[in-house]
Short mmCIF file of C-alpha atoms and ligand atoms in Angstrom, two decimals:
data_model
loop_
_atom_site.label_atom_id
_atom_site.label_comp_id
_atom_site.label_asym_id
_atom_site.label_seq_id
_atom_site.Cartn_x
_atom_site.Cartn_y
_atom_site.Cartn_z
CA UNK A 1 103.55 84.85 81.82
CA UNK A 2 103.36 87.96 83.98
CA UNK A 3 99.74 88.71 84.82
CA UNK A 4 97.96 91.42 86.75
CA UNK A 5 94.57 90.27 88.03
CA UNK A 6 92.50 93.38 88.56
CA UNK A 7 89.00 94.27 89.70
CA UNK A 8 87.01 95.86 92.50
CA UNK A 9 86.84 94.37 96.00
CA UNK A 10 84.72 91.22 95.86
CA UNK A 11 85.34 90.55 92.16
CA UNK A 12 86.91 87.16 92.95
CA UNK A 13 90.55 88.03 92.30
CA UNK A 14 91.92 85.90 95.14
CA UNK A 15 89.93 82.81 94.13
CA UNK A 16 90.85 83.06 90.46
CA UNK A 17 94.48 83.88 91.23
CA UNK A 18 94.78 80.63 93.23
CA UNK A 19 93.33 78.67 90.31
CA UNK A 20 95.70 80.34 87.85
CA UNK A 21 98.61 79.60 90.16
CA UNK A 22 97.78 75.88 90.19
CA UNK A 23 97.03 75.74 86.48
CA UNK A 24 100.13 77.55 85.21
CA UNK A 25 102.37 76.64 88.17
CA UNK A 26 103.41 80.23 88.74
CA UNK A 27 103.34 82.10 92.06
CA UNK A 28 100.41 84.20 93.24
CA UNK A 29 101.53 87.44 94.86
CA UNK A 30 98.72 89.04 96.88
CA UNK A 31 99.67 92.20 98.77
CA UNK A 32 96.48 91.87 100.86
CA UNK A 33 97.53 88.35 101.93
CA UNK A 34 101.01 89.61 102.84
CA UNK A 35 99.52 92.35 105.01
CA UNK A 36 97.03 90.00 106.68
CA UNK A 37 99.79 87.47 107.46
CA UNK A 38 101.93 90.23 108.99
CA UNK A 39 99.01 91.48 111.09
CA UNK A 40 98.34 87.93 112.31
CA UNK A 41 101.99 87.40 113.23
CA UNK A 42 102.19 90.85 114.86
CA UNK A 43 105.30 91.89 112.91
CA UNK A 44 106.47 95.50 112.69
CA UNK A 45 104.85 95.77 109.28
CA UNK A 46 101.67 94.24 110.66
CA UNK A 47 101.51 96.80 113.47
CA UNK A 48 102.06 99.60 110.97
CA UNK A 49 99.28 98.58 108.57
CA UNK A 50 96.61 97.08 110.85
CA UNK A 51 94.58 100.27 111.38
CA UNK A 52 94.83 101.09 107.65
CA UNK A 53 93.43 97.71 106.59
CA UNK A 54 90.76 97.86 109.29
CA UNK A 55 89.60 101.23 107.95
CA UNK A 56 89.53 99.99 104.33
CA UNK A 57 92.14 102.58 103.33
CA UNK A 58 95.29 102.07 101.26
CA UNK A 59 98.74 101.33 102.65
CA UNK A 60 101.21 104.03 101.48
CA UNK A 61 102.57 103.41 97.98
CA UNK A 62 106.19 103.33 99.10
CA UNK A 63 105.55 100.54 101.62
CA UNK A 64 103.67 98.40 99.10
CA UNK A 65 106.13 98.97 96.27
CA UNK A 66 109.10 98.02 98.48
CA UNK A 67 107.43 94.73 99.40
CA UNK A 68 106.51 93.83 95.83
CA UNK A 69 109.91 94.75 94.41
CA UNK A 70 111.69 92.68 97.10
CA UNK A 71 109.43 89.74 96.36
CA UNK A 72 109.70 89.88 92.56
CA UNK A 73 113.50 89.67 92.75
CA UNK A 74 113.24 86.15 94.18
CA UNK A 75 114.01 83.30 91.77
CA UNK A 76 110.48 81.85 92.25
CA UNK A 77 109.13 84.63 90.07
CA UNK A 78 111.47 84.05 87.12
CA UNK A 79 108.95 82.03 85.10
CA UNK A 80 106.01 84.33 85.61
CA UNK A 81 103.56 85.37 88.31
CA UNK A 82 100.07 86.59 89.09
CA UNK A 83 99.79 89.94 90.83
CA UNK A 84 96.59 90.26 92.87
CA UNK A 85 95.73 93.55 94.60
CA UNK A 86 98.73 95.35 93.16
CA UNK A 87 99.12 97.88 91.58
CA UNK A 88 96.25 99.72 93.23
CA UNK A 89 97.25 103.32 92.39
CA UNK A 90 98.79 104.92 89.31
CA UNK A 91 102.06 105.71 91.17
CA UNK A 92 102.29 102.00 92.11
CA UNK A 93 101.82 101.07 88.44
CA UNK A 94 104.52 103.52 87.41
CA UNK A 95 106.91 102.20 90.06
CA UNK A 96 106.24 98.62 88.94
CA UNK A 97 106.94 99.53 85.31
CA UNK A 98 110.16 101.26 86.24
CA UNK A 99 111.31 98.21 88.18
CA UNK A 100 110.33 95.73 85.45
CA UNK A 101 112.03 97.85 82.78
CA UNK A 102 115.23 97.86 84.81
CA UNK A 103 115.04 94.04 84.80
CA UNK A 104 114.24 93.89 81.09
CA UNK A 105 110.80 92.36 81.66
CA UNK A 106 107.20 93.60 81.51
CA UNK A 107 103.59 92.77 82.30
CA UNK A 108 102.06 90.60 79.56
CA UNK A 109 98.37 90.78 80.41
CA UNK A 110 96.15 92.90 82.59
CA UNK A 111 93.01 90.88 83.35
CA UNK A 112 90.05 92.93 84.50
CA UNK A 113 87.28 90.98 86.26
CA UNK A 114 84.04 92.81 85.53
CA UNK A 115 81.28 92.47 88.17
CA UNK A 116 78.28 94.79 88.77
CA UNK A 117 78.47 96.80 91.99
CA UNK A 118 75.34 95.32 93.60
CA UNK A 119 76.76 91.83 93.24
CA UNK A 120 80.11 92.92 94.73
CA UNK A 121 78.50 94.10 97.95
CA UNK A 122 76.37 90.94 98.27
CA UNK A 123 79.40 88.74 97.68
CA UNK A 124 81.61 90.48 100.22
CA UNK A 125 78.95 90.54 102.91
CA UNK A 126 78.31 86.82 102.50
CA UNK A 127 82.03 85.95 102.45
CA UNK A 128 82.77 83.23 104.96
CA UNK A 129 86.38 84.08 105.86
CA UNK A 130 85.44 86.72 108.45
CA UNK A 131 87.78 89.49 107.30
CA UNK A 132 87.76 92.46 109.67
CA UNK A 133 87.32 94.82 106.69
CA UNK A 134 84.20 93.03 105.39
CA UNK A 135 81.53 94.94 107.40
CA UNK A 136 79.00 97.08 105.42
CA UNK A 137 80.70 100.44 106.25
CA UNK A 138 84.18 99.10 105.43
CA UNK A 139 82.94 97.64 102.17
CA UNK A 140 81.51 101.01 101.20
CA UNK A 141 84.81 102.66 102.06
CA UNK A 142 86.80 100.08 100.05
CA UNK A 143 84.54 100.57 97.03
CA UNK A 144 84.94 104.37 97.30
CA UNK A 145 88.72 103.99 97.50
CA UNK A 146 88.61 101.62 94.54
CA UNK A 147 86.69 104.12 92.38
CA UNK A 148 88.86 107.06 93.32
CA UNK A 149 92.38 105.62 93.61
CA UNK A 150 92.37 102.27 91.89
CA UNK A 151 90.13 102.54 88.83
CA UNK A 152 92.54 104.98 87.10
CA UNK A 153 95.03 102.09 87.00
CA UNK A 154 92.75 100.46 84.41
CA UNK A 155 93.22 103.41 82.03
CA UNK A 156 96.94 103.37 82.61
CA UNK A 157 97.12 99.80 81.24
CA UNK A 158 94.47 100.47 78.56
CA UNK A 159 96.83 103.04 77.08
CA UNK A 160 99.45 100.33 76.91
CA UNK A 161 96.99 98.01 75.13
CA UNK A 162 97.31 95.29 77.78
CA UNK A 163 93.76 95.14 79.13
CA UNK A 164 91.57 92.06 78.69
CA UNK A 165 88.11 92.29 80.23
CA UNK A 166 86.57 89.09 81.57
CA UNK A 167 82.98 88.72 82.72
CA UNK A 168 83.30 87.97 86.43
CA UNK A 169 79.70 86.83 86.96
CA UNK A 170 79.02 83.10 87.08
CA UNK A 171 80.44 80.06 88.82
CA UNK A 172 84.11 79.95 89.80
CA UNK A 173 84.71 77.37 87.04
CA UNK A 174 82.87 79.36 84.37
CA UNK A 175 84.91 82.45 85.16
CA UNK A 176 88.13 80.46 85.22
CA UNK A 177 87.33 78.99 81.77
CA UNK A 178 86.81 82.52 80.43
CA UNK A 179 90.15 83.58 81.88
CA UNK A 180 91.95 80.61 80.34
CA UNK A 181 90.34 81.30 76.94
CA UNK A 182 91.42 84.92 77.17
CA UNK A 183 95.00 83.98 77.99
CA UNK A 184 95.26 81.50 75.11
P1 AMP B 1 92.93 92.88 99.31
O1 AMP B 1 93.10 91.57 100.00
O2 AMP B 1 93.66 92.96 98.01
O3 AMP B 1 91.48 93.29 99.20
O4 AMP B 1 93.63 93.97 100.25
C1 AMP B 1 93.18 94.19 101.58
C2 AMP B 1 93.68 95.55 102.06
O5 AMP B 1 95.12 95.56 102.07
C3 AMP B 1 93.27 96.75 101.24
O6 AMP B 1 91.98 97.23 101.58
C4 AMP B 1 94.37 97.74 101.61
O7 AMP B 1 94.17 98.27 102.90
C5 AMP B 1 95.60 96.84 101.69
N1 AMP B 1 96.29 96.71 100.38
C6 AMP B 1 96.44 95.56 99.65
N2 AMP B 1 97.12 95.80 98.51
C7 AMP B 1 97.40 97.12 98.51
C8 AMP B 1 98.06 97.99 97.59
N3 AMP B 1 98.56 97.53 96.43
N4 AMP B 1 98.17 99.30 97.94
C9 AMP B 1 97.68 99.78 99.09
N5 AMP B 1 97.03 99.02 100.00
C10 AMP B 1 96.88 97.70 99.71
#
C-alpha cells in the first residue's frame, strides 16, 4: 500500500503516519524529519536547508525529489510506504509520478486530513516539541506557503481519482479509526 498523507501544517500528519507505520508495518517517509535530522547533525544538506526551514519556506523541488527518489529505491519500501510532507508542490508530484511509472508502481491512496484553519494554528502553537518553525509568524508563513504552493497538489490527485478526505478533528485514536476505515 503506497499512501500519501496530506494536509496543512498542524493537521496531524506526523502523528497519524507513525500510527499507520506501526499498524501496517510499512515505512514512514517524512521529508521534514529528514531535513530536521540533517540540521541537527550539521550535514552539508542540513547547512543548506536550515535557513529555509527556519523561515517556513520550501526547500527547492530538485533537492527534495532527489532525496525521496533515493530513499524509495531502498528495499525497505518494496511492500509499501507512507509519504508525509511530500509531494508539497505540483512539480514534486509530477516528478514522483514519473519515477513511480518508471518502476511500474503508483500511489494507491491520497489521504487528506481536513482540519479548520483556526484549530491548526492553536495546535501548532501548543505543540510541545519546540520546533524552531513553530512561532506565530513562521506558522503564518507556512500556512501561506501551504495555500499557495501545496494546496494545488490536492487537485492534481483529485483528477486522478485518488483523494480520500478524512475529518482530522478529534482524538488521535478517533482520527486513526477513520483513516483505517477509509483504507479498508
Ligand atoms: P514538515 O515537517 O513536513 O512540516 O516540514 C518542515 C519543513 O521542511 C517545511 O516547512 C519545509 O521547509 C521543509 N520541507 C519538508 N518537506 C518538503 C517538501 N516536500 N518540499 C519542500 N520543502 C519541504
